[in-house]
Amino acid sequence: MDTILVVNAGSSSVKFRVFETGSGRPLKQLVSGQIDGIGVRPKLSATGASGETLIDRGYDAKAMPDVVTAMRTAGAWLQSEQNLHFVAVGHRVVHGGPQYDRPTLVNQKVFDDLERYIPLAPLHQPNNLAPIRILLERFPGLPQVACFDTAFHRGHSPVADRYAIPERLYSKGVRRYGFHGLSYEYVADRLCDLVPDRADGRFVVAHLGSGASMCAIANGRSVESTMGFTALDGLPMGTRPGQIDPGVVLYLLTEEGMTASAVQDFLYKQCGLKGLSGISNDVRELLESKEPAAALALDHFVYRIGLYAGYLAASLGGIDGFVFTAGIGERSVEIRSRIAEKLGWLGAELDAEANTKAALTISRPTSRVGLYVVPTNEELMIARHTLAAISPAPSKDAAFKRTA
C-alpha cells in the first residue's frame, strides 16, 4: 500500500509515524514508533493502528551510535517486516529562516539553504536535517517535504516581526520568527471542529512541554508568539531560560570569561527548570519533590506563563479562549489549575472536576474565557502538508481548512 512516512528527529531519538494514503480518503495512521536512547541504550518500539505492539527491541549502543544508524534501522524494519511502500517522507524542520514560509519539496539547494540556519536552532536543526541527508543520498528520487515550525508565524505584522535594530540586520534575517508552528496550526484547525462557535475568535494557545511557548491566534492565524529569533526566547523551558536580558549574555562573555560556544551550550542545556531547580528539567519530578528549589522553579514557570498570557491578550485586544496543549499542557492537572488561577483577571473560571478528567472544556459555564485541553498532533499536520505538496490535485486531507 502507498504510505507517507513522517520523521521527527532529535539528538537522541527519532520519532516516526506512517500514514496510509488513499484517493479521497482521510489519512489513516498505520504505525507510530520511535527509537530512543541512541548511543546509550537504543530501543526501537512501535505500535499499530489499534495500539498493538509491533516491535519493542533493544540494541547494543555500538550498533546504533547516531541518528543516521537509527534511521537506517527503522527504515529497514518498516520495509522488510511491515511491507510498506513510501510515496513521500515528511520532516519536521524547526527553522525555515526568512526564505521558507511554507512546506517545501527538498532538493540539494533547499537542503544547503536549511543548513545555513543551524546557528539559529543548534539544538534541533542538525538532527532535523540528518534524515533528509540520508534519504537524499540513498533514495534521490523519493519526494521529501520539509515542514517548518516557523512557517505558521510568517504572517505576523511588520511591527510584531521586527526588533528595534538597524534595517541591515533585518534584511539578513534577524527578526522574530516564532516556533512550535506545526502544533499551533493543528490546534487552530481542531478548534474549528471542537468549538465551531468560537473557532474564529481570539485564542491564546500554550504549547507546554520540555520546549515551551505560547501563541496568540485570531481567525485561525498566528498574530504573536513568545518565541523570537531562536527557540531560546519567551517562557522558561526544561533546559532553556526563556526571556533573558541580553546584558546577561554580555556578562557571561566579559566577566565570566565564557566563550561563545560555552554560552550557547549553557543557554540551551543548563538553564530553565533544570538550572533554576538544580534538580531536574522534568515537571513531573519537580512536582513530586519536596525541595524548595523545585517549588521555586515551578512557581517561576507558572508566573511567566501568566505574564505572557497578558502580553498575548494585549496583542489580540482581549481573548475568547485559552488552550493547553503538548506534554505538560495535556497531562498535568496541577499545572493547568495553577495557570488557570493566574488567568482569573481575564475572566477565566476553572471547572476542577473537568480539569481532573482533562476534558475538552475545563472552564465553568459562567467563565468569560473558555479554557480548553486540545491534544496536539504535529505528525498528522506534517503528513497533510506532505500529501498536499506531492498531490497534483487536492485530496480530502490535502485540502485541510487551515494552511501555513
mmCIF file of C-alpha atoms in Angstrom:
data_model
loop_
_atom_site.group_PDB
_atom_site.id
_atom_site.type_symbol
_atom_site.label_atom_id
_atom_site.label_comp_id
_atom_site.label_asym_id
_atom_site.label_seq_id
_atom_site.Cartn_x
_atom_site.Cartn_y
_atom_site.Cartn_z
ATOM 1 C CA MET A 1 0.000 0.000 0.000
ATOM 2 C CA ASP A 2 1.079 3.607 -0.559
ATOM 3 C CA THR A 3 2.109 5.435 2.581
ATOM 4 C CA ILE A 4 3.664 8.656 3.850
ATOM 5 C CA LEU A 5 6.457 8.440 6.393
ATOM 6 C CA VAL A 6 6.711 11.291 8.894
ATOM 7 C CA VAL A 7 10.039 11.790 10.680
ATOM 8 C CA ASN A 8 10.791 13.962 13.713
ATOM 9 C CA ALA A 9 14.462 13.516 14.601
ATOM 10 C CA GLY A 10 16.069 14.765 17.807
ATOM 11 C CA SER A 11 19.536 14.474 19.307
ATOM 12 C CA SER A 12 18.978 11.099 20.988
ATOM 13 C CA SER A 13 15.701 9.922 19.494
ATOM 14 C CA VAL A 14 13.867 9.558 16.204
ATOM 15 C CA LYS A 15 10.090 9.586 16.228
ATOM 16 C CA PHE A 16 8.226 8.347 13.175
ATOM 17 C CA ARG A 17 4.692 7.700 12.006
ATOM 18 C CA VAL A 18 3.323 6.052 8.904
ATOM 19 C CA PHE A 19 0.059 7.169 7.294
ATOM 20 C CA GLU A 20 -1.867 5.330 4.589
ATOM 21 C CA THR A 21 -2.886 7.489 1.665
ATOM 22 C CA GLY A 22 -5.987 6.892 -0.382
ATOM 23 C CA SER A 23 -7.814 8.773 -3.086
ATOM 24 C CA GLY A 24 -10.485 10.925 -1.467
ATOM 25 C CA ARG A 25 -9.987 9.330 1.972
ATOM 26 C CA PRO A 26 -8.584 10.918 5.134
ATOM 27 C CA LEU A 27 -5.077 9.910 6.104
ATOM 28 C CA LYS A 28 -5.040 6.823 8.315
ATOM 29 C CA GLN A 29 -2.243 6.262 10.813
ATOM 30 C CA LEU A 30 -0.817 2.754 10.493
ATOM 31 C CA VAL A 31 2.318 2.869 12.642
ATOM 32 C CA SER A 32 3.581 5.070 15.458
ATOM 33 C CA GLY A 33 7.103 4.457 16.677
ATOM 34 C CA GLN A 34 10.394 5.788 17.875
ATOM 35 C CA ILE A 35 13.986 4.916 18.513
ATOM 36 C CA ASP A 36 15.228 6.431 21.740
ATOM 37 C CA GLY A 37 18.398 6.131 23.797
ATOM 38 C CA ILE A 38 20.543 6.428 20.658
ATOM 39 C CA GLY A 39 24.199 5.911 21.542
ATOM 40 C CA VAL A 40 23.360 4.848 25.106
ATOM 41 C CA ARG A 41 20.569 2.270 25.318
ATOM 42 C CA PRO A 42 18.935 2.213 21.879
ATOM 43 C CA LYS A 43 15.455 0.784 21.643
ATOM 44 C CA LEU A 44 13.095 0.565 18.696
ATOM 45 C CA SER A 45 9.431 0.478 19.664
ATOM 46 C CA ALA A 46 6.302 0.819 17.577
ATOM 47 C CA THR A 47 2.573 0.268 17.765
ATOM 48 C CA GLY A 48 -0.005 -0.409 15.065
ATOM 49 C CA ALA A 49 -3.259 1.277 14.115
ATOM 50 C CA SER A 50 -5.129 -0.278 17.044
ATOM 51 C CA GLY A 51 -2.380 0.311 19.575
ATOM 52 C CA GLU A 52 -0.977 -3.217 19.360
ATOM 53 C CA THR A 53 2.757 -3.668 19.896
ATOM 54 C CA LEU A 54 4.604 -4.258 16.631
ATOM 55 C CA ILE A 55 8.142 -4.195 17.990
ATOM 56 C CA ASP A 56 9.933 -3.484 21.261
ATOM 57 C CA ARG A 57 13.573 -4.332 20.632
ATOM 58 C CA GLY A 58 16.749 -3.164 22.333
ATOM 59 C CA TYR A 59 20.119 -2.763 20.606
ATOM 60 C CA ASP A 60 23.743 -2.553 21.646
ATOM 61 C CA ALA A 61 24.910 1.060 21.924
ATOM 62 C CA LYS A 62 27.779 0.411 19.495
ATOM 63 C CA ALA A 63 25.349 -0.908 16.906
ATOM 64 C CA MET A 64 23.330 2.321 16.950
ATOM 65 C CA PRO A 65 25.668 5.211 17.827
ATOM 66 C CA ASP A 66 23.896 8.010 15.965
ATOM 67 C CA VAL A 67 20.732 9.261 14.267
ATOM 68 C CA VAL A 68 21.973 8.075 10.861
ATOM 69 C CA THR A 69 22.182 4.450 12.010
ATOM 70 C CA ALA A 70 18.862 4.747 13.835
ATOM 71 C CA MET A 71 17.139 5.935 10.664
ATOM 72 C CA ARG A 72 18.572 3.064 8.658
ATOM 73 C CA THR A 73 17.455 0.561 11.285
ATOM 74 C CA ALA A 74 13.910 1.925 11.464
ATOM 75 C CA GLY A 75 13.656 2.149 7.664
ATOM 76 C CA ALA A 76 14.826 -1.421 7.174
ATOM 77 C CA TRP A 77 12.292 -2.699 9.713
ATOM 78 C CA LEU A 78 9.422 -0.742 8.151
ATOM 79 C CA GLN A 79 10.213 -2.016 4.662
ATOM 80 C CA SER A 80 11.093 -5.631 5.424
ATOM 81 C CA GLU A 81 8.723 -6.532 8.248
ATOM 82 C CA GLN A 82 5.816 -4.172 7.573
ATOM 83 C CA ASN A 83 5.994 -4.289 3.775
ATOM 84 C CA LEU A 84 5.308 -0.583 3.395
ATOM 85 C CA HIS A 85 5.850 1.459 0.251
ATOM 86 C CA PHE A 86 6.641 5.119 0.855
ATOM 87 C CA VAL A 87 5.455 7.620 -1.741
ATOM 88 C CA ALA A 88 6.967 10.528 0.218
ATOM 89 C CA VAL A 89 8.604 11.465 3.505
ATOM 90 C CA GLY A 90 7.630 14.494 5.569
ATOM 91 C CA HIS A 91 10.067 16.021 8.040
ATOM 92 C CA ARG A 92 9.719 18.417 10.920
ATOM 93 C CA VAL A 93 12.341 21.131 10.443
ATOM 94 C CA VAL A 94 12.459 23.688 13.214
ATOM 95 C CA HIS A 95 13.791 26.693 11.307
ATOM 96 C CA GLY A 96 12.900 27.830 7.793
ATOM 97 C CA GLY A 97 14.665 31.167 8.114
ATOM 98 C CA PRO A 98 13.427 34.184 6.148
ATOM 99 C CA GLN A 99 13.279 32.220 2.883
ATOM 100 C CA TYR A 100 10.933 29.297 3.596
ATOM 101 C CA ASP A 101 7.437 30.206 4.748
ATOM 102 C CA ARG A 102 5.572 27.045 3.699
ATOM 103 C CA PRO A 103 6.141 23.288 3.343
ATOM 104 C CA THR A 104 8.745 22.729 0.636
ATOM 105 C CA LEU A 105 9.900 19.818 -1.518
ATOM 106 C CA VAL A 106 13.570 19.300 -0.715
ATOM 107 C CA ASN A 107 16.358 19.181 -3.281
ATOM 108 C CA GLN A 108 20.079 19.718 -2.712
ATOM 109 C CA LYS A 109 19.764 23.515 -2.939
ATOM 110 C CA VAL A 110 16.961 23.616 -0.371
ATOM 111 C CA PHE A 111 18.963 21.334 1.898
ATOM 112 C CA ASP A 112 22.027 23.575 1.623
ATOM 113 C CA ASP A 113 19.874 26.605 2.461
ATOM 114 C CA LEU A 114 18.465 24.903 5.558
ATOM 115 C CA GLU A 115 21.962 24.028 6.766
ATOM 116 C CA ARG A 116 22.693 27.754 6.929
ATOM 117 C CA TYR A 117 20.076 28.097 9.680
ATOM 118 C CA ILE A 118 21.785 25.645 12.050
ATOM 119 C CA PRO A 119 23.187 28.516 14.200
ATOM 120 C CA LEU A 120 19.605 29.729 14.733
ATOM 121 C CA ALA A 121 18.485 26.353 16.125
ATOM 122 C CA PRO A 122 21.629 24.431 17.095
ATOM 123 C CA LEU A 123 19.752 22.056 19.381
ATOM 124 C CA HIS A 124 17.271 20.954 16.701
ATOM 125 C CA GLN A 125 18.211 21.823 13.120
ATOM 126 C CA PRO A 126 21.195 19.450 12.676
ATOM 127 C CA ASN A 127 19.131 16.491 13.874
ATOM 128 C CA ASN A 128 16.126 17.503 11.762
ATOM 129 C CA LEU A 129 18.337 17.584 8.676
ATOM 130 C CA ALA A 130 20.225 14.316 9.291
ATOM 131 C CA PRO A 131 17.435 12.002 7.983
ATOM 132 C CA ILE A 132 16.920 14.266 4.957
ATOM 133 C CA ARG A 133 20.601 13.967 4.077
ATOM 134 C CA ILE A 134 20.493 10.177 4.374
ATOM 135 C CA LEU A 135 17.452 9.853 2.118
ATOM 136 C CA LEU A 136 18.804 12.331 -0.454
ATOM 137 C CA GLU A 137 21.904 10.159 -0.752
ATOM 138 C CA ARG A 138 20.257 6.733 -0.744
ATOM 139 C CA PHE A 139 16.904 7.445 -2.439
ATOM 140 C CA PRO A 140 17.301 10.635 -4.519
ATOM 141 C CA GLY A 141 14.021 10.002 -6.332
ATOM 142 C CA LEU A 142 11.919 9.788 -3.160
ATOM 143 C CA PRO A 143 9.994 13.056 -2.575
ATOM 144 C CA GLN A 144 10.857 14.680 0.741
ATOM 145 C CA VAL A 145 8.929 17.609 2.198
ATOM 146 C CA ALA A 146 10.320 19.909 4.870
ATOM 147 C CA CYS A 147 7.612 21.293 7.178
ATOM 148 C CA PHE A 148 8.741 24.254 9.250
ATOM 149 C CA ASP A 149 7.915 25.206 12.822
ATOM 150 C CA THR A 150 8.408 28.842 11.822
ATOM 151 C CA ALA A 151 6.005 28.852 8.846
ATOM 152 C CA PHE A 152 2.725 29.315 10.758
ATOM 153 C CA HIS A 153 4.003 32.592 12.210
ATOM 154 C CA ARG A 154 5.199 34.168 8.983
ATOM 155 C CA GLY A 155 2.055 36.253 8.572
ATOM 156 C CA HIS A 156 2.896 38.475 11.542
ATOM 157 C CA SER A 157 2.697 42.217 11.007
ATOM 158 C CA PRO A 158 5.994 44.079 10.437
ATOM 159 C CA VAL A 159 5.563 45.716 13.848
ATOM 160 C CA ALA A 160 5.411 42.326 15.573
ATOM 161 C CA ASP A 161 8.064 40.794 13.317
ATOM 162 C CA ARG A 162 10.886 43.253 13.995
ATOM 163 C CA TYR A 163 13.408 44.024 16.680
ATOM 164 C CA ALA A 164 14.453 47.614 17.317
ATOM 165 C CA ILE A 165 17.720 47.147 15.412
ATOM 166 C CA PRO A 166 19.058 48.528 12.113
ATOM 167 C CA GLU A 167 17.366 47.522 8.869
ATOM 168 C CA ARG A 168 20.513 45.864 7.522
ATOM 169 C CA LEU A 169 20.206 43.119 10.146
ATOM 170 C CA TYR A 170 16.512 42.587 9.443
ATOM 171 C CA SER A 171 17.321 42.173 5.745
ATOM 172 C CA LYS A 172 19.793 39.440 6.735
ATOM 173 C CA GLY A 173 17.060 37.571 8.583
ATOM 174 C CA VAL A 174 17.445 38.826 12.152
ATOM 175 C CA ARG A 175 13.782 39.012 13.094
ATOM 176 C CA ARG A 176 11.151 37.369 15.303
ATOM 177 C CA TYR A 177 10.135 34.024 13.809
ATOM 178 C CA GLY A 178 8.230 32.065 16.455
ATOM 179 C CA PHE A 179 8.291 28.262 16.758
ATOM 180 C CA HIS A 180 6.060 25.229 17.501
ATOM 181 C CA GLY A 181 4.079 26.366 14.465
ATOM 182 C CA LEU A 182 3.052 22.867 13.378
ATOM 183 C CA SER A 183 1.483 22.308 16.788
ATOM 184 C CA TYR A 184 -0.327 25.649 16.745
ATOM 185 C CA GLU A 185 -1.551 25.081 13.212
ATOM 186 C CA TYR A 186 -3.007 21.710 14.200
ATOM 187 C CA VAL A 187 -4.726 23.177 17.268
ATOM 188 C CA ALA A 188 -6.179 26.055 15.237
ATOM 189 C CA ASP A 189 -7.575 23.534 12.765
ATOM 190 C CA ARG A 190 -9.026 21.334 15.526
ATOM 191 C CA LEU A 191 -10.780 24.286 17.149
ATOM 192 C CA CYS A 192 -12.921 24.553 14.017
ATOM 193 C CA ASP A 193 -14.367 21.130 14.820
ATOM 194 C CA LEU A 194 -14.279 21.218 18.627
ATOM 195 C CA VAL A 195 -15.630 24.718 19.324
ATOM 196 C CA PRO A 196 -17.019 25.928 15.999
ATOM 197 C CA ASP A 197 -18.892 28.805 17.607
ATOM 198 C CA ARG A 198 -15.600 30.271 18.855
ATOM 199 C CA ALA A 199 -13.122 28.936 16.294
ATOM 200 C CA ASP A 200 -12.698 32.288 14.538
ATOM 201 C CA GLY A 201 -12.236 34.112 17.823
ATOM 202 C CA ARG A 202 -9.168 35.161 19.788
ATOM 203 C CA PHE A 203 -7.178 32.382 21.432
ATOM 204 C CA VAL A 204 -4.003 32.106 23.409
ATOM 205 C CA VAL A 205 -2.542 28.624 22.952
ATOM 206 C CA ALA A 206 0.088 27.335 25.383
ATOM 207 C CA HIS A 207 2.359 24.619 23.981
ATOM 208 C CA LEU A 208 3.858 23.374 27.233
ATOM 209 C CA GLY A 209 6.496 20.674 27.056
ATOM 210 C CA SER A 210 10.240 20.422 27.511
ATOM 211 C CA GLY A 211 10.254 23.151 24.904
ATOM 212 C CA ALA A 212 7.512 25.657 25.710
ATOM 213 C CA SER A 213 5.958 28.659 24.042
ATOM 214 C CA MET A 214 2.662 30.476 23.658
ATOM 215 C CA CYS A 215 0.916 31.869 20.617
ATOM 216 C CA ALA A 216 -1.835 34.431 20.041
ATOM 217 C CA ILE A 217 -4.232 33.223 17.330
ATOM 218 C CA ALA A 218 -7.059 35.207 15.713
ATOM 219 C CA ASN A 219 -9.283 33.763 12.994
ATOM 220 C CA GLY A 220 -7.048 30.692 12.893
ATOM 221 C CA ARG A 221 -3.889 32.714 12.165
ATOM 222 C CA SER A 222 -0.846 33.464 14.302
ATOM 223 C CA VAL A 223 -0.705 37.076 15.459
ATOM 224 C CA GLU A 224 2.093 36.967 18.047
ATOM 225 C CA SER A 225 4.371 34.413 19.721
ATOM 226 C CA THR A 226 6.539 34.299 22.825
ATOM 227 C CA MET A 227 9.496 32.908 20.861
ATOM 228 C CA GLY A 228 11.540 35.089 18.542
ATOM 229 C CA PHE A 229 14.786 34.788 16.562
ATOM 230 C CA THR A 230 15.678 31.461 18.169
ATOM 231 C CA ALA A 231 13.949 28.880 20.358
ATOM 232 C CA LEU A 232 15.562 30.396 23.469
ATOM 233 C CA ASP A 233 13.114 33.256 23.948
ATOM 234 C CA GLY A 234 9.874 33.542 25.905
ATOM 235 C CA LEU A 235 8.845 31.023 28.558
ATOM 236 C CA PRO A 236 11.327 29.182 30.782
ATOM 237 C CA MET A 237 11.679 25.644 29.447
ATOM 238 C CA GLY A 238 13.194 22.350 30.532
ATOM 239 C CA THR A 239 16.776 23.471 29.988
ATOM 240 C CA ARG A 240 16.390 26.880 28.276
ATOM 241 C CA PRO A 241 15.935 30.134 30.207
ATOM 242 C CA GLY A 242 13.303 31.861 28.103
ATOM 243 C CA GLN A 243 13.354 35.636 28.129
ATOM 244 C CA ILE A 244 16.669 36.953 29.399
ATOM 245 C CA ASP A 245 18.319 40.378 29.373
ATOM 246 C CA PRO A 246 20.977 40.424 26.612
ATOM 247 C CA GLY A 247 23.197 42.043 29.215
ATOM 248 C CA VAL A 248 23.381 38.679 30.971
ATOM 249 C CA VAL A 249 24.970 37.184 27.856
ATOM 250 C CA LEU A 250 27.461 40.059 27.708
ATOM 251 C CA TYR A 251 28.260 39.497 31.380
ATOM 252 C CA LEU A 252 28.953 35.802 30.768
ATOM 253 C CA LEU A 253 31.305 36.701 27.935
ATOM 254 C CA THR A 254 33.178 39.557 29.578
ATOM 255 C CA GLU A 255 33.079 38.855 33.309
ATOM 256 C CA GLU A 256 32.809 35.068 33.454
ATOM 257 C CA GLY A 257 35.227 34.605 30.563
ATOM 258 C CA MET A 258 32.980 32.145 28.746
ATOM 259 C CA THR A 259 33.412 31.521 25.034
ATOM 260 C CA ALA A 260 30.511 31.980 22.614
ATOM 261 C CA SER A 261 30.152 28.206 22.228
ATOM 262 C CA ALA A 262 30.169 27.752 26.021
ATOM 263 C CA VAL A 263 27.433 30.392 26.375
ATOM 264 C CA GLN A 264 25.389 28.651 23.692
ATOM 265 C CA ASP A 265 25.704 25.318 25.480
ATOM 266 C CA PHE A 266 24.834 26.993 28.799
ATOM 267 C CA LEU A 267 21.684 28.658 27.468
ATOM 268 C CA TYR A 268 20.382 25.600 25.626
ATOM 269 C CA LYS A 269 21.270 22.855 28.105
ATOM 270 C CA GLN A 270 21.883 24.168 31.625
ATOM 271 C CA CYS A 271 19.178 26.742 32.331
ATOM 272 C CA GLY A 272 15.370 26.714 32.572
ATOM 273 C CA LEU A 273 13.706 24.449 35.111
ATOM 274 C CA LYS A 274 16.878 22.369 35.369
ATOM 275 C CA GLY A 275 19.067 25.346 36.162
ATOM 276 C CA LEU A 276 16.608 27.057 38.493
ATOM 277 C CA SER A 277 15.809 23.941 40.495
ATOM 278 C CA GLY A 278 19.206 22.267 40.375
ATOM 279 C CA ILE A 279 17.207 19.017 40.345
ATOM 280 C CA SER A 280 15.533 18.219 37.061
ATOM 281 C CA ASN A 281 14.098 19.576 33.824
ATOM 282 C CA ASP A 282 11.056 17.284 34.212
ATOM 283 C CA VAL A 283 7.927 18.920 35.635
ATOM 284 C CA ARG A 284 6.728 15.572 36.986
ATOM 285 C CA GLU A 285 9.847 15.163 39.100
ATOM 286 C CA LEU A 286 9.638 18.747 40.330
ATOM 287 C CA LEU A 287 6.008 18.286 41.347
ATOM 288 C CA GLU A 288 6.988 15.242 43.402
ATOM 289 C CA SER A 289 9.991 16.905 45.024
ATOM 290 C CA LYS A 290 9.844 18.476 48.487
ATOM 291 C CA GLU A 291 12.852 20.704 47.826
ATOM 292 C CA PRO A 292 12.200 24.489 47.963
ATOM 293 C CA ALA A 293 14.175 24.945 44.738
ATOM 294 C CA ALA A 294 11.757 22.644 42.900
ATOM 295 C CA ALA A 295 8.811 24.716 44.125
ATOM 296 C CA LEU A 296 10.602 27.910 43.062
ATOM 297 C CA ALA A 297 11.177 26.566 39.546
ATOM 298 C CA LEU A 298 7.503 25.646 39.119
ATOM 299 C CA ASP A 299 6.334 28.942 40.601
ATOM 300 C CA HIS A 300 8.557 30.766 38.119
ATOM 301 C CA PHE A 301 7.223 28.667 35.222
ATOM 302 C CA VAL A 302 3.586 29.382 36.108
ATOM 303 C CA TYR A 303 4.300 33.054 36.846
ATOM 304 C CA ARG A 304 5.888 33.637 33.449
ATOM 305 C CA ILE A 305 3.020 31.876 31.670
ATOM 306 C CA GLY A 306 0.629 34.206 33.471
ATOM 307 C CA LEU A 307 2.656 37.247 32.416
ATOM 308 C CA TYR A 308 2.788 36.168 28.786
ATOM 309 C CA ALA A 309 -0.945 35.473 28.778
ATOM 310 C CA GLY A 310 -1.456 39.182 29.443
ATOM 311 C CA TYR A 311 1.107 40.098 26.796
ATOM 312 C CA LEU A 312 -0.615 37.961 24.163
ATOM 313 C CA ALA A 313 -4.101 39.057 25.226
ATOM 314 C CA ALA A 314 -2.972 42.640 24.619
ATOM 315 C CA SER A 315 -1.816 41.730 21.095
ATOM 316 C CA LEU A 316 -5.304 40.358 20.396
ATOM 317 C CA GLY A 317 -7.256 43.108 22.163
ATOM 318 C CA GLY A 318 -8.732 40.505 24.526
ATOM 319 C CA ILE A 319 -9.232 36.743 24.391
ATOM 320 C CA ASP A 320 -12.133 34.350 23.968
ATOM 321 C CA GLY A 321 -10.266 31.165 24.864
ATOM 322 C CA PHE A 322 -7.077 29.731 26.352
ATOM 323 C CA VAL A 323 -5.840 26.330 25.113
ATOM 324 C CA PHE A 324 -3.470 23.908 26.834
ATOM 325 C CA THR A 325 -1.530 21.514 24.609
ATOM 326 C CA ALA A 326 1.672 19.380 24.431
ATOM 327 C CA GLY A 327 3.017 17.104 27.175
ATOM 328 C CA ILE A 328 2.632 19.276 30.268
ATOM 329 C CA GLY A 329 -0.417 21.114 28.978
ATOM 330 C CA GLU A 330 -2.245 17.889 28.140
ATOM 331 C CA ARG A 331 -1.266 15.826 31.188
ATOM 332 C CA SER A 332 -0.611 17.978 34.249
ATOM 333 C CA VAL A 333 -3.812 18.684 36.176
ATOM 334 C CA GLU A 334 -1.942 20.741 38.763
ATOM 335 C CA ILE A 335 -0.073 22.968 36.327
ATOM 336 C CA ARG A 336 -3.298 23.670 34.404
ATOM 337 C CA SER A 337 -5.038 24.558 37.654
ATOM 338 C CA ARG A 338 -2.286 26.922 38.725
ATOM 339 C CA ILE A 339 -2.174 28.637 35.344
ATOM 340 C CA ALA A 340 -5.964 28.996 35.270
ATOM 341 C CA GLU A 341 -5.747 30.802 38.615
ATOM 342 C CA LYS A 342 -3.366 33.300 37.005
ATOM 343 C CA LEU A 343 -5.970 33.900 34.278
ATOM 344 C CA GLY A 344 -8.704 34.871 36.717
ATOM 345 C CA TRP A 345 -8.288 38.576 35.988
ATOM 346 C CA LEU A 346 -9.204 37.847 32.353
ATOM 347 C CA GLY A 347 -12.457 36.237 33.480
ATOM 348 C CA ALA A 348 -11.344 32.600 33.400
ATOM 349 C CA GLU A 349 -13.077 30.214 35.835
ATOM 350 C CA LEU A 350 -11.787 26.657 36.089
ATOM 351 C CA ASP A 351 -14.063 23.635 36.473
ATOM 352 C CA ALA A 352 -11.926 21.490 38.803
ATOM 353 C CA GLU A 353 -13.725 18.245 38.003
ATOM 354 C CA ALA A 354 -13.443 18.740 34.244
ATOM 355 C CA ASN A 355 -9.785 19.635 34.684
ATOM 356 C CA THR A 356 -9.131 16.409 36.593
ATOM 357 C CA LYS A 357 -10.634 14.451 33.690
ATOM 358 C CA ALA A 358 -8.692 16.508 31.102
ATOM 359 C CA ALA A 359 -11.971 17.197 29.314
ATOM 360 C CA LEU A 360 -12.028 19.286 26.157
ATOM 361 C CA THR A 361 -13.620 22.192 28.032
ATOM 362 C CA ILE A 362 -12.299 22.714 31.564
ATOM 363 C CA SER A 363 -13.896 26.087 32.248
ATOM 364 C CA ARG A 364 -17.182 26.688 34.048
ATOM 365 C CA PRO A 365 -20.258 27.718 32.045
ATOM 366 C CA THR A 366 -20.027 31.167 33.678
ATOM 367 C CA SER A 367 -16.405 31.691 32.575
ATOM 368 C CA ARG A 368 -15.930 34.655 30.251
ATOM 369 C CA VAL A 369 -12.847 32.942 28.795
ATOM 370 C CA GLY A 370 -13.119 29.354 27.628
ATOM 371 C CA LEU A 371 -10.412 27.010 28.909
ATOM 372 C CA TYR A 372 -9.626 24.009 26.691
ATOM 373 C CA VAL A 373 -7.346 20.980 26.529
ATOM 374 C CA VAL A 374 -6.562 20.056 22.920
ATOM 375 C CA PRO A 375 -4.002 17.266 22.323
ATOM 376 C CA THR A 376 -1.640 18.274 19.553
ATOM 377 C CA ASN A 377 -0.650 16.126 16.562
ATOM 378 C CA GLU A 378 2.277 17.648 14.716
ATOM 379 C CA GLU A 379 2.879 14.421 12.791
ATOM 380 C CA LEU A 380 -0.595 14.434 11.231
ATOM 381 C CA MET A 381 -0.093 18.066 10.233
ATOM 382 C CA ILE A 382 3.218 17.137 8.592
ATOM 383 C CA ALA A 383 1.549 14.230 6.763
ATOM 384 C CA ARG A 384 -1.174 16.537 5.468
ATOM 385 C CA HIS A 385 1.370 19.072 4.228
ATOM 386 C CA THR A 386 3.417 16.329 2.609
ATOM 387 C CA LEU A 387 0.402 14.906 0.814
ATOM 388 C CA ALA A 388 -0.575 18.378 -0.396
ATOM 389 C CA ALA A 389 2.949 19.038 -1.675
ATOM 390 C CA ILE A 390 3.067 15.872 -3.801
ATOM 391 C CA SER A 391 -0.573 15.742 -4.923
ATOM 392 C CA PRO A 392 -1.374 17.039 -8.417
ATOM 393 C CA ALA A 393 -4.906 17.754 -7.202
ATOM 394 C CA PRO A 394 -6.028 18.356 -3.607
ATOM 395 C CA SER A 395 -7.396 15.310 -1.793
ATOM 396 C CA LYS A 396 -9.755 15.464 1.153
ATOM 397 C CA ASP A 397 -6.796 15.542 3.534
ATOM 398 C CA ALA A 398 -4.523 17.652 1.347
ATOM 399 C CA ALA A 399 -7.123 20.447 1.307
ATOM 400 C CA PHE A 400 -7.474 20.832 5.062
ATOM 401 C CA LYS A 401 -9.033 24.013 6.425
ATOM 402 C CA ARG A 402 -6.057 25.955 7.779
ATOM 403 C CA THR A 403 -2.820 26.230 5.799
ATOM 404 C CA ALA A 404 0.505 27.871 6.596
#
